Structure formats: structure tokens, C-alpha cells
Coordinates of C-alpha atoms in Angstrom, one line a residue:
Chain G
X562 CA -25.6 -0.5 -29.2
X563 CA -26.8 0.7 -25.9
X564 CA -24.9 3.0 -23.7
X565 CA -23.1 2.1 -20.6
X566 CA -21.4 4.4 -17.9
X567 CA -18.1 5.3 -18.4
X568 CA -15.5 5.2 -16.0
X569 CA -16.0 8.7 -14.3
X570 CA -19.5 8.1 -14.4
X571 CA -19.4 4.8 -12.5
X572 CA -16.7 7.1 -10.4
X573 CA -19.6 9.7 -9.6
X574 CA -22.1 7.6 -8.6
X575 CA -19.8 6.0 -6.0
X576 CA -18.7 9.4 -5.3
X577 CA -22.7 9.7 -4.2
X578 CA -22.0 7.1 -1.4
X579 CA -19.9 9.5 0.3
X580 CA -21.0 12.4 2.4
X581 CA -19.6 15.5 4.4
X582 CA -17.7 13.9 7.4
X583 CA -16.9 10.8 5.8
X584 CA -13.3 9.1 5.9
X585 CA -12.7 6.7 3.0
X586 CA -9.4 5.4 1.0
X587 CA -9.9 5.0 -1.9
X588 CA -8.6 1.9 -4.2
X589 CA -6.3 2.2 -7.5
X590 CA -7.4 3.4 -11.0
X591 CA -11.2 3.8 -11.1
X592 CA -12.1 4.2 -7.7
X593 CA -9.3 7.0 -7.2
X594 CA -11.5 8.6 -10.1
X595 CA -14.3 9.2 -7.2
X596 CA -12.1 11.8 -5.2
X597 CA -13.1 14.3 -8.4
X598 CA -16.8 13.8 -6.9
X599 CA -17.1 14.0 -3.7
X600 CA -18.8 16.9 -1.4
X601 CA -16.5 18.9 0.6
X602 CA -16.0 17.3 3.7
X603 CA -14.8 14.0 3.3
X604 CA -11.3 13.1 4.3
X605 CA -8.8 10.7 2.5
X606 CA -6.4 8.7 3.7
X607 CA -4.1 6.5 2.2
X608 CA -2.5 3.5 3.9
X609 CA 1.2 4.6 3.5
X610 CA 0.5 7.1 6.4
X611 CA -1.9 10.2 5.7
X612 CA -5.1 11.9 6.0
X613 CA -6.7 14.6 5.1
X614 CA -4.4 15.3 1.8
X615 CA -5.5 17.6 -0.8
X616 CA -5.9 16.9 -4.8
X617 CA -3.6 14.8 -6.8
X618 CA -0.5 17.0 -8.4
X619 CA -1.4 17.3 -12.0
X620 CA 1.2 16.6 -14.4
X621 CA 1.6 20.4 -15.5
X622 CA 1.9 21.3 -11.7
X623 CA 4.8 18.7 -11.4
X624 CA 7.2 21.7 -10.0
X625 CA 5.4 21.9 -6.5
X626 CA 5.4 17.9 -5.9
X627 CA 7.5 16.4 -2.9
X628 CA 8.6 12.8 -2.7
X629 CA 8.2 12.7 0.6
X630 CA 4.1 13.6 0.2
X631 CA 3.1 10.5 -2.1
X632 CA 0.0 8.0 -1.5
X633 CA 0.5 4.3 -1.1
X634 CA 0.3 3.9 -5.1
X635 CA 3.6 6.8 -5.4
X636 CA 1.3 9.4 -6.7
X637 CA 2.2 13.2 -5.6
X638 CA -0.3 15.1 -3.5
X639 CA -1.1 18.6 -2.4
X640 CA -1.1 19.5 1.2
X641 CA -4.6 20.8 2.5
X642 CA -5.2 22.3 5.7
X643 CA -5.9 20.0 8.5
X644 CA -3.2 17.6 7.0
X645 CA -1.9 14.7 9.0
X646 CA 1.3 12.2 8.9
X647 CA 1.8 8.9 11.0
X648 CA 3.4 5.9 11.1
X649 CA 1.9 2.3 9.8
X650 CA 0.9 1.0 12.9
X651 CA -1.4 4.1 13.1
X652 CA -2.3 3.7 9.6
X653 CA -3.5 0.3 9.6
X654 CA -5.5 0.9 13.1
X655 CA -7.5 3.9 11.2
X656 CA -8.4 1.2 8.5
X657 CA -9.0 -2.5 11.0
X658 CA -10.9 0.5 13.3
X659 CA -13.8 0.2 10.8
X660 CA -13.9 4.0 10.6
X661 CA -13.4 4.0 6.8
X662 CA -15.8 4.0 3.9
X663 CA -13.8 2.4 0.6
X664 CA -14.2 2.0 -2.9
X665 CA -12.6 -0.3 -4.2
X666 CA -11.8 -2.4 -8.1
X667 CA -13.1 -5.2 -8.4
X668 CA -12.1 -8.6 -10.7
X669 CA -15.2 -10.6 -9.2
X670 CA -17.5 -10.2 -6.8
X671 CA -19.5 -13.1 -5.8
X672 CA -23.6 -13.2 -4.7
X673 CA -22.7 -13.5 -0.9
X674 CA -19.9 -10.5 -1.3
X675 CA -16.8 -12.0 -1.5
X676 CA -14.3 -9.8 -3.3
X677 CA -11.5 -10.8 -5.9
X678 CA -9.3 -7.9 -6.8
X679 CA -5.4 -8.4 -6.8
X680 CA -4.6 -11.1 -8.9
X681 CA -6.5 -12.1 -12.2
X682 CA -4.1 -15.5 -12.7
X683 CA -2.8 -18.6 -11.6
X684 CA 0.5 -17.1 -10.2
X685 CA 0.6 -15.8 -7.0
X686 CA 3.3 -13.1 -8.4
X687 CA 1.0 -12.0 -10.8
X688 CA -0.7 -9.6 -8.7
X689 CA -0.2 -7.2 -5.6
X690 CA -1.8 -7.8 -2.1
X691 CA -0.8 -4.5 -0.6
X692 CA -3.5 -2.9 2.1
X693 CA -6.3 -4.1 -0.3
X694 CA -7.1 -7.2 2.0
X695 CA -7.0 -5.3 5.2
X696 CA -9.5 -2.3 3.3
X697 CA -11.8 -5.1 2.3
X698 CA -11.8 -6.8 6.0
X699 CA -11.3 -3.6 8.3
X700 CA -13.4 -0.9 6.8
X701 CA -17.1 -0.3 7.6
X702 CA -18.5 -0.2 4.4
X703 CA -16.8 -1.7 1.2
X704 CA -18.5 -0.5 -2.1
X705 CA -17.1 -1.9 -5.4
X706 CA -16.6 0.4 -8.6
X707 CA -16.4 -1.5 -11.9
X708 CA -17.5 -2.7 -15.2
X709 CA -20.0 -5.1 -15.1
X710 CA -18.6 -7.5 -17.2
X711 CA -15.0 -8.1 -19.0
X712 CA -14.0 -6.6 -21.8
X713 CA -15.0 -9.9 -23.5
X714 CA -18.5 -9.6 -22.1
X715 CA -18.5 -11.9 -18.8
X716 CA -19.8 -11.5 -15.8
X717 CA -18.0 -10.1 -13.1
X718 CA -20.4 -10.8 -10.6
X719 CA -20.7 -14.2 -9.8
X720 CA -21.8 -17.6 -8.0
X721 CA -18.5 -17.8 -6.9
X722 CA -15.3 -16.0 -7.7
X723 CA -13.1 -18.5 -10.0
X724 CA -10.0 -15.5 -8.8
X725 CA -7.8 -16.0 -5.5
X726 CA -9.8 -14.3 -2.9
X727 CA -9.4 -10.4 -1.3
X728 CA -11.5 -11.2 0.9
X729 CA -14.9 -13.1 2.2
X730 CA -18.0 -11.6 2.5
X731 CA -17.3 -8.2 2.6
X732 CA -18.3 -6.2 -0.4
X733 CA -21.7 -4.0 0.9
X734 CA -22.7 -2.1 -2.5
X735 CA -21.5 -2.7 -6.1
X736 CA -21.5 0.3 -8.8
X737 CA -20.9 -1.0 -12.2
X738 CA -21.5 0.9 -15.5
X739 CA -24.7 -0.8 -15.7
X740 CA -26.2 -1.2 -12.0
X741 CA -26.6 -0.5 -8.4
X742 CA -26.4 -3.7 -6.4
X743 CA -26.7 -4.6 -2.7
X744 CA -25.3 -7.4 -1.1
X745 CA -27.8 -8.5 1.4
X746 CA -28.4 -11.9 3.1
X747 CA -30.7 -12.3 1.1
X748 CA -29.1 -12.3 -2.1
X749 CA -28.5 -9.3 -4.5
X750 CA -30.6 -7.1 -4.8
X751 CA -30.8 -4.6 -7.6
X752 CA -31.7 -1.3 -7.0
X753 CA -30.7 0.7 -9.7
X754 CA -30.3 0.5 -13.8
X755 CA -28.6 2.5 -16.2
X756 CA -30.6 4.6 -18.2
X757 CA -32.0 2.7 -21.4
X758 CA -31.4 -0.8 -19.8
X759 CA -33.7 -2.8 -18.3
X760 CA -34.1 -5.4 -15.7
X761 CA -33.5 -8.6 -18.1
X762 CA -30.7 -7.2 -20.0
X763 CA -29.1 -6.5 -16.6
X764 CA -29.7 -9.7 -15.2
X765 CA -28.5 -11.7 -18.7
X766 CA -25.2 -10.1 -17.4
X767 CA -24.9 -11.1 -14.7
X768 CA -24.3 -14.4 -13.4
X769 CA -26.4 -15.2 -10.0
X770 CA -29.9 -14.5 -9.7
X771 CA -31.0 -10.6 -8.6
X772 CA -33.7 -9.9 -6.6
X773 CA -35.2 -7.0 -8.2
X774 CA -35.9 -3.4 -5.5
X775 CA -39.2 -2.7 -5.4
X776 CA -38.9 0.8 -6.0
X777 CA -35.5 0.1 -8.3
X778 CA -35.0 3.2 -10.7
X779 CA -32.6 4.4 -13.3
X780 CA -29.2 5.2 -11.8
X781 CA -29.2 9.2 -10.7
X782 CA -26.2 11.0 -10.5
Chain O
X795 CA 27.3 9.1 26.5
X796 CA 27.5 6.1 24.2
X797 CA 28.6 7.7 20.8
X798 CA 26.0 6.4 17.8
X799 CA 27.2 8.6 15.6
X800 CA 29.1 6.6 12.6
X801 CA 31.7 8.7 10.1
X802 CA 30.3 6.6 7.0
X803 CA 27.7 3.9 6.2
X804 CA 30.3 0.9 5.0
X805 CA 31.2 1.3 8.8
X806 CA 28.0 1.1 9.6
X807 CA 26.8 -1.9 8.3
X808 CA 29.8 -3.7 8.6
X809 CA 28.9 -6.5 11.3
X810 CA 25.9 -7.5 9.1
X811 CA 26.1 -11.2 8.2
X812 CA 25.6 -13.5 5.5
X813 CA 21.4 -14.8 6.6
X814 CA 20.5 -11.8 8.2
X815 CA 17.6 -10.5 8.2
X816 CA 16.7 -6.6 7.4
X817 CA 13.7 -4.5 7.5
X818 CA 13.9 -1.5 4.9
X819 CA 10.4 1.3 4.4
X820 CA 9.9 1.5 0.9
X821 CA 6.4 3.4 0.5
X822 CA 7.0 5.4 -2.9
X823 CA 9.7 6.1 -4.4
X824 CA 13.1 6.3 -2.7
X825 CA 11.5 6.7 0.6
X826 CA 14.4 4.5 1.5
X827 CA 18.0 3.9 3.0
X828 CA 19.2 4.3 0.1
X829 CA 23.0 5.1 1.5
X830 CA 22.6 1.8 3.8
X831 CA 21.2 -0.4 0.9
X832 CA 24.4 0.9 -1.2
X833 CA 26.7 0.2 1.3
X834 CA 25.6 -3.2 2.2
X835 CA 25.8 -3.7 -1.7
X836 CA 29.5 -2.8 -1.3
X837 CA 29.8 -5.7 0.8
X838 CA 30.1 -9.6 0.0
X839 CA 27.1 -10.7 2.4
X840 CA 24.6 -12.7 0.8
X841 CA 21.7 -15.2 1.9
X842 CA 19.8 -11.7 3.0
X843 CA 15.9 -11.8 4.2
X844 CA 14.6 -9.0 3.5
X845 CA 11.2 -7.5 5.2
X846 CA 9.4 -4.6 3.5
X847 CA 6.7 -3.2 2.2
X848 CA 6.9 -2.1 -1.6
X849 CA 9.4 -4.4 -3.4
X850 CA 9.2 -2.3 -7.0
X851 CA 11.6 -2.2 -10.0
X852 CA 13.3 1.1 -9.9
X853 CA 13.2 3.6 -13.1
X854 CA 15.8 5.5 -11.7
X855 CA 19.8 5.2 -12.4
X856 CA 21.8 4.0 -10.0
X857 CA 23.2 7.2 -9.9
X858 CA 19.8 8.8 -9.0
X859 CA 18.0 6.4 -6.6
X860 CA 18.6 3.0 -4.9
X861 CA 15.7 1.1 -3.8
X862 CA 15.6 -2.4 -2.0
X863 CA 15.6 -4.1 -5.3
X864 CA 19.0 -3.3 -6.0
X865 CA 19.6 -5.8 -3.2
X866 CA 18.2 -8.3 -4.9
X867 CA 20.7 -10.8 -5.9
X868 CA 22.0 -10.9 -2.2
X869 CA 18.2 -12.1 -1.0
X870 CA 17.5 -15.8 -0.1
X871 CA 14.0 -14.5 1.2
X872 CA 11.6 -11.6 0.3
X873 CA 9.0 -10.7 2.4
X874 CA 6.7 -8.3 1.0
X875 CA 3.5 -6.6 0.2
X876 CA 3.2 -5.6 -2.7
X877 CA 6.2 -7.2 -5.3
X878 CA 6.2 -5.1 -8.5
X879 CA 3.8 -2.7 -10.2
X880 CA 0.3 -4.0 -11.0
X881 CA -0.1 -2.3 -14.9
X882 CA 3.8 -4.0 -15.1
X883 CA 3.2 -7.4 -14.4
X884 CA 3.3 -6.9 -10.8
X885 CA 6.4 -9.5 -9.3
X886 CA 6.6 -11.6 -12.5
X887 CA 9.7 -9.2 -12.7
X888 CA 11.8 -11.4 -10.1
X889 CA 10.8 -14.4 -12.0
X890 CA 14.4 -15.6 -12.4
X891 CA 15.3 -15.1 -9.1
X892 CA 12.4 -17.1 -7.7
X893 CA 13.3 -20.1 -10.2
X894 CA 16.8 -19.6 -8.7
X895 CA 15.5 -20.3 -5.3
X896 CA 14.5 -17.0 -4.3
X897 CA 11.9 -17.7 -1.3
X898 CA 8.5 -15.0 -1.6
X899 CA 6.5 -14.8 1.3
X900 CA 3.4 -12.1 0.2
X901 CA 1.3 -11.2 2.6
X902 CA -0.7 -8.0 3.3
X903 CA 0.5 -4.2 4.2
X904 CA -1.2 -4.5 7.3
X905 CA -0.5 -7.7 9.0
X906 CA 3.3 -6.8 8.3
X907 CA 2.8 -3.8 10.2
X908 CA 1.2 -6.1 13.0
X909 CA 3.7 -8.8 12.8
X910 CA 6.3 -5.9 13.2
X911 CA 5.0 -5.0 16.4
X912 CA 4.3 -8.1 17.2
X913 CA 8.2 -8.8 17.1
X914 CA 8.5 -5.5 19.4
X915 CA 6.1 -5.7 21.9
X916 CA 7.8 -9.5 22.4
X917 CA 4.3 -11.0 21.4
X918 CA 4.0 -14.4 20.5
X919 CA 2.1 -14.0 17.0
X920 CA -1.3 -12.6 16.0
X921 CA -4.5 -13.5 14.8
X922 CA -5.9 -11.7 11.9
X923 CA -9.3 -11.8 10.3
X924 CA -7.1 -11.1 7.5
X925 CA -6.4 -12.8 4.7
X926 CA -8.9 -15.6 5.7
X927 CA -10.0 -17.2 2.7
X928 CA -7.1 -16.3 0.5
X929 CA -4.0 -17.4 -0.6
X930 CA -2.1 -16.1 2.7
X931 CA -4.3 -18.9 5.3
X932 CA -2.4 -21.5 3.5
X933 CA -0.5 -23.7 6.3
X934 CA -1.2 -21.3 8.9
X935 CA -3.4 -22.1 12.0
X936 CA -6.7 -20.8 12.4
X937 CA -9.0 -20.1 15.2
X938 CA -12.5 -19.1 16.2
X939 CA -12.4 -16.0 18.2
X940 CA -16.1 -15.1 19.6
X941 CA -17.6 -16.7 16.3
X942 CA -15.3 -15.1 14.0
X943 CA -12.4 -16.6 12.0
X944 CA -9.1 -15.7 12.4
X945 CA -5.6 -16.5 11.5
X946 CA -2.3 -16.7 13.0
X947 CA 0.8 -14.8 12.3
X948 CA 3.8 -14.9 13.5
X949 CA 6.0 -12.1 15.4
X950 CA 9.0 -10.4 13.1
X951 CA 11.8 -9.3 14.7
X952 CA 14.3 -8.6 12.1
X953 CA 18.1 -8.4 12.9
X954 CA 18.4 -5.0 11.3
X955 CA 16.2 -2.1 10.4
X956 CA 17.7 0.5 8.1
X957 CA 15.9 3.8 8.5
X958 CA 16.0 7.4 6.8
X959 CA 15.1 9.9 8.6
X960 CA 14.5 14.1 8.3
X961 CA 16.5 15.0 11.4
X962 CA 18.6 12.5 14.6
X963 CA 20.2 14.0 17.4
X964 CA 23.2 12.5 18.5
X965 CA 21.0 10.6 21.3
X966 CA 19.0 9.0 18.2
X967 CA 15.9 10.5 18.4
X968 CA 14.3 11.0 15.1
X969 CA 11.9 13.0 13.5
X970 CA 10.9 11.9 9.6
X971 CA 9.5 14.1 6.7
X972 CA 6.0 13.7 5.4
X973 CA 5.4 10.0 4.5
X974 CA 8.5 8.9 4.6
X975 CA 7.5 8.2 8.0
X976 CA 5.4 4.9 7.2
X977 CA 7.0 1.7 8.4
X978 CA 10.1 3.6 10.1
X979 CA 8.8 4.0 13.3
X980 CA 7.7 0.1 13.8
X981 CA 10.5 -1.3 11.9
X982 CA 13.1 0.8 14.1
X983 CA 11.2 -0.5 17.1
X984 CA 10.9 -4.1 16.2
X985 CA 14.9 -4.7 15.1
X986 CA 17.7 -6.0 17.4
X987 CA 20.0 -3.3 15.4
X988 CA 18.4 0.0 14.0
X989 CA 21.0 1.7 11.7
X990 CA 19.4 5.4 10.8
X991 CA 20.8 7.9 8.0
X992 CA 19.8 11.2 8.6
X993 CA 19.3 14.2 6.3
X994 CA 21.4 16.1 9.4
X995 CA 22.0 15.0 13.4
X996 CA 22.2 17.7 15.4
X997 CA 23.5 17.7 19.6
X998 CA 20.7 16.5 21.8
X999 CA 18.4 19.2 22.8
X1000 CA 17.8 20.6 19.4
X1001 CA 14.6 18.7 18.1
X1002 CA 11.8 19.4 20.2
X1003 CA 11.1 16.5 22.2
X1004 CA 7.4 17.2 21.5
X1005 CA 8.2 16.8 17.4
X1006 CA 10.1 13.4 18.3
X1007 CA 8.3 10.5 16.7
X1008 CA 11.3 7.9 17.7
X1009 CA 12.5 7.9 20.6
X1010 CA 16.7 7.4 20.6
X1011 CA 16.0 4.0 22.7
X1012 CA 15.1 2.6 19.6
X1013 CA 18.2 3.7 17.5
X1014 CA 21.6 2.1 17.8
X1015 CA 24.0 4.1 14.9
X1016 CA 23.3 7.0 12.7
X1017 CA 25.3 8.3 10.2
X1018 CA 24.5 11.6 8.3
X1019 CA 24.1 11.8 4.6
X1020 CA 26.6 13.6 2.8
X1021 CA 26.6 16.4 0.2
X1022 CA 25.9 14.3 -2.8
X1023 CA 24.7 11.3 -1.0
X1024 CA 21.4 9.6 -1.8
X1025 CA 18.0 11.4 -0.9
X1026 CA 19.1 14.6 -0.2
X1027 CA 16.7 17.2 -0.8
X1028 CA 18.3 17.9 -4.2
X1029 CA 18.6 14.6 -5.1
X1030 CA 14.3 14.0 -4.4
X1031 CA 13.6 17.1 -6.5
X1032 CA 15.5 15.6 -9.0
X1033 CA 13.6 12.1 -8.3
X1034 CA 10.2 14.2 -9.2
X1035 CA 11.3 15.8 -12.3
X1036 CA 12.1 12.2 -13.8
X1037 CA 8.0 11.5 -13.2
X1038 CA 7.6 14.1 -16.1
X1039 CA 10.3 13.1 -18.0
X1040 CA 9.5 9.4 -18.0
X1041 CA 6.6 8.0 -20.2
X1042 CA 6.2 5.3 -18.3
X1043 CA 6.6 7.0 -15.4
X1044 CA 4.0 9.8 -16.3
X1045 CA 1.2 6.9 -17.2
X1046 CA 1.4 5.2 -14.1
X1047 CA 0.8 8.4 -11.9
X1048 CA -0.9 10.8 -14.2
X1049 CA -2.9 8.1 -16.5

């Protein structure tokens, strides 16, 4: 069977979207991945109320966490120089600002960009809404990290999401372990393929129609 | 000068009603009142609303940590978030409560934080491109704003805020530590009563009014935790050595 990306793969090609100077926040569990690939420069925040934090504590290094330096998710983080607190009202003005770059999961992503990822049921306690709605609305750019289909093979991107909604229209780029996908006005367009795929297979994944990049190539790292 | 300054926290919290409602931060673990929430605990008052962020099971003991969740069985009405941990079934947790007439009202991190100072600033509401097109539009009015969708929200003005913070003087002003700082500030700002526990007050004059992040205006009663109390700086360490102890603990932050 053919190859796909795995999960820090998928994370380092997002991590590509990102460049010195950037400010991003980055989503739970894969997207958080892309943090390890990033160029020196860019600046994280999360929503709880920091910016500029360094790495993750590492379970081993568990002796120099605090519990008052967490992200919005609980996890422990280093301090790095140029380090900043603030409140929530702060906080959420960064994000509806438009002055971050995120990277976020995805459940479904439909062909005109709408975005379903915090709640893969029919009960509204089933999921979390957290700051994921306001990332999805508020920040400039909004590139999805994910697998391309479930674990049972279906597409994940869509006609129309059949999950409750993040938000409408505003996913800009999706990374999956098998593509590189813009959401244009025109429809998706695929830009990229993992290496050994090709167009057809891609497309027999995925549910609405791509349009194919001229000059589409094999995902680059 | 008006004395704020409360000997314990059943004193301080002992004018709260049965229906009031109470604004607690709750961005990680135990960045919370904890002292507050166990005092009001003490107490027989029930029919609660409560407003905050993170409404998460604890893994602690209630020895260790209290979060807002121990209140639980006093709530008529949760306003929240995020209710319970994603990888754990997120708020199916409260299940029973909800079938017993608990009231949930989700909604997202950030138009709480707007509503909140909406209920400050004496604003009638918002509008939010938020949350258009999702579950949180539903009965709510919507508007076009120079071609673009919105929806309103209404202002929160919560009865009570309970609020933890690094260092109060006697005058109220607060400073917070690290990220604890989160909701404080707007929560503090937004309720009729603000009820602080303090790691330590000090006399006015010894926190550097450049370093203040609340001013005292905002503050009505502080109380300082005691030697043994919850969240002192013992007690957190404690709180982070449990992450490595903890199986379940160590998946969710270390994977």
C-alpha cells in the first residue's frame, strides 16, 4: 500500500507556511506538532493570555514547570526571552485583530472553506468550542492540518460539512497527509501531491471536484 | 479608608444568595479561587449561574485542588467555553446533571470575554461575526453590518467575580502571576461584587503602581490565603508533580 504523510510530516509542511516574523496559535494535537518546525522568528501565542513562550516542558523536565505558565490546552511552557502576559480581553483582540496565522484540526472542511472541528456528534456536549471559533473567524490566514480522510477511508473534505459548523468560509489552505489544497473562489485547487500519489487517486478521496495547479508538484518539505 | 480586607473566606462570601450569579477564571489547572469556591461550598446556597471559561473534571483530591466543578451540584446554569476535556468525552461528563435540569449555555472563549466587557463598559450587547453559522446563532438576532453578518450577544454582568491573585494591597489593587491572569482582569471589572484571595496583601504603596494590572476600584473584599490554604506556591508545585505522576494526566499534556 502506498505511503501517506505521517503526522509530523503533515506538521512540517504546515510548519513551511510560517515564516520569521510571523504570529500564529496554533490548534490542539497535530497542529501543536508544527511548533517543532518552524524557523526562528515566529511568535506563539495562546488564547489563555501569552505570547512569545518558549518550547513545551518535556515530561523529563517536569521539575522546572509552573502552573501559572500553561497554554489554553493546560500544557506547561518554558519562558523565552521577549515573553509576554495579558489579560483575555487583550488576548482575544490579538486574535479578532487578524494579526495571526493558525493551524488548525480539522473534522471537515467543505469546497467553499467552511471548517468543522469541535464536535464530531449530534450532542452539543460532545465537543469543546473554546477560542477555536474566534481563530477560525478572527485570524488572517486559517490553514488546516489533517488526514485526508477518516480512519475508515472518507473524505474529510467535502460538499458540505455533515458536522456542526466552526465556522463559514474561512479555511485558506489545507495540508493533509496526501495534499496541498487551496480554497479559492473558484473551487479547490490542488497544488500539491504526496510523493507516489497521483492526481486521480487524490481526487477519488476526496469528495468535491479539484481543480488541478498548473504547475502542481509533489509535496516538498 | 474603607477596610476590604476580610479575616477568612466563609466571611467573605457570606451575603451570596441562592440564584446568584458568579464569574470564576479557570484557564488550566487550578488557576482558580479555589479558597472562595470552597467556602461558598461550605455554604447551603444553591440555584448558582455560573460564568467561566474552562469547566473541566478535576484529577486532583479535594485536598489538592478545587476547581469550579466542585460547585457543581449547586449550579442551575453553566455558562462556559469549553465543558470537559476533548480526548474525555468533552461535557458528556455533566450528563446527569443536565438531565436533572442543569441549564448549558456554550458559547466561545472569546465572545465571553466580549460579553464580559460588554457587562462593564454598561454596553447594551454585541455583535459578533462569531459563531455565525454554528450552533451558538440559534435564537439569537442577526444583522448585516457593511455586508457582513453578524450576531448579537448580550452584556454579562455577573453578581460576583471571585478572583486569585499574586499580590493585593489593602486598597485592592492587584497584580496576578503569569497566566493566571486570563479572565481576572475583565471578570473583576464586569461584577457588581469582586471578592479577591491573594497569595499576600500588603499596605498600599508597596506594588508598584506601574506593575498594577487591577486597579483597587474594581475590588470590593480580599482575603489572604493562609499557610496551607489552596494555591499557594507549595501547593501548585505539588499540582505539577501530579502531571507526572498521573497516566492520564501525562497523555493529555505529554502525548
Amino acid at each position: 500500500m502506498k505511503q501517506k504523510l505521517d503526522r509530523n510530516t503533515i506538521a512540517m509542511r504546515a510548519a513551511k507556511e510560517l515564516k520569521d516574523g510571523d504570529y500564529a496559535n496554533l490548534g490542539r494535537g497535530l497542529p501543536s506538532l508544527c511548533a517543532l518546525y518552524v524557523p526562528y522568528g515566529v511568535v506563539f501565542q495562546s488564547e489563555n493570555g501569552i505570547l512569545g513562550y518558549g518550547p513545551l516542558v518535556m515530561e523529563e523536565d517536569i521539575e522546572g514547570a509552573e502552573l501559572h505558565r500553561v497554554d489554553a490546552g493546560g500544557r506547561f511552557l518554558t519562558p523565552a526571552p521577549g515573553m509576554s502576559f495579558f489579560d483575555i480581553i487583550t488576548s482575544f483582540t490579538m486574535i479578532s485583530s487578524g494579526r495571526f496565522i493558525t493551524v488548525l484540526g480539522a473534522f471537515e472542511v467543505s469546497e467553499r472553506g467552511d471548517l468543522a472541528n469541535w464536535n464530531a456528534g449530534t450532542d452539543t456536549l460532545g465537543g469543546t468550542i473554546g477560542g477555536g471559533m474566534d481563530l477560525a473567524v478572527g485570524a488572517k490566514r486559517v490553514i488546516t492540518a489533517m488526514e485526508h480522510t477518516t480512519k475508515e477511508g472518507k473524505p474529510k473534505i467535502v460538499r458540505e460539512c455533515t458536522y456542526p459548523l466552526t465556522a463559514r468560509k474561512c479555511v485558506n489552505l489545507i495540508i493533509t497527509d496526501l495534499a496541498v489544497i487551496d480554497v479559492t473562489l473558484k473551487g479547490l485547487l490542488l497544488r500539491e501531491v504526496a510523493p507516489g500519489w497521483t492526481v486521480k487517486e487524490v481526487q477519488a478521496l476526496t469528495e468535491p471536484k479539484l481543480i488541478v495547479a498548473e504547475d502542481i508538484k509533489e509535496i516538498e518539505l | 479608608m474603607v477596610n476590604k480586607v476580610y479575616t477568612n473566606f466563609d466571611e467573605a462570601v457570606a451575603d451570596i444568595p441562592d440564584g446568584a450569579s458568579i464569574a470564576i477564571e479557570s484557564w488550566g489547572f487550578a488557576a482558580t479561587a479555589q479558597n472562595l469556591i470552597a467556602a461558598l461550598r461550605r455554604r447551603d446556597v444553591k440555584d448558582l449561574t455560573l460564568i467561566t471559561h474552562n469547566f473541566i473534571p478535576s484529577f486532583y483530591t479535594e485536598e489538592e485542588a478545587l476547581l469550579p466543578v466542585a460547585l457543581l451540584p449547586q449550579l442551575k446554569k453553566l455558562l462556559a467555553g469549553v465543558v470537559g476535556i476533548p480526548q474525555f468525552g468533552a461535557g458528556l461528563f455533566i450528563k446527569e446533571y443536565v438531565d436533572k435540569g442543569l441549564e448549558v449555555e456554550l458559547t466561545s472563549h472569546g465572545i465571553l470575554a466580549s460579553r464580559l466587557y460588554a457587562g462593564a463598559a454598561g454596553l447594551g450587547g454585541i455583535y459578533t461575526p462569531v459563531g455565525i453559522g454554528t450552533v451558538i446563532e440559534q435564537g439569537k438576532e442577526k444583522r448585516v453590518i457593511d455586508g457582513k453578518d453578524y450576531l448579537f450577544e448580550k452584556p454579562i454582568r455577573p453578581d460576583y467575580a471571585f478572583i486569585v491573585a499574586h499580590k493585593a494591597d489593602k486598597m485592592g489593587n492587584l497584580v496576578y502571576l503569569g497566566t493566571f491572569r486570563a479572565d481576572q482582569p475583565i471578570m473583576a471589572m464586569a461584577a457588581r461584587i469582586t471578592i479577591v484571595e491573594a497569595e499576600e496583601i500588603v499596605e498600599a504603596g508597596n506594588i508598584d503602581p506601574e506593575h498594577i494590572v487591577t486597579p483597587g476600584i474594581f475590588v470590593d473584599r480580599i482575603v489572604e490565603i493562609p499557610e496551607g490554604g489552596y494555591g499557594t506556591a507549595q501547593k501548585r508545585k505539588k499540582l505539577v508533580y501530579k502531571f507526572g505522576e498521573m497516566e492520564i494526566l501525562r497523555k493529555m499534556l505529554f502525548g
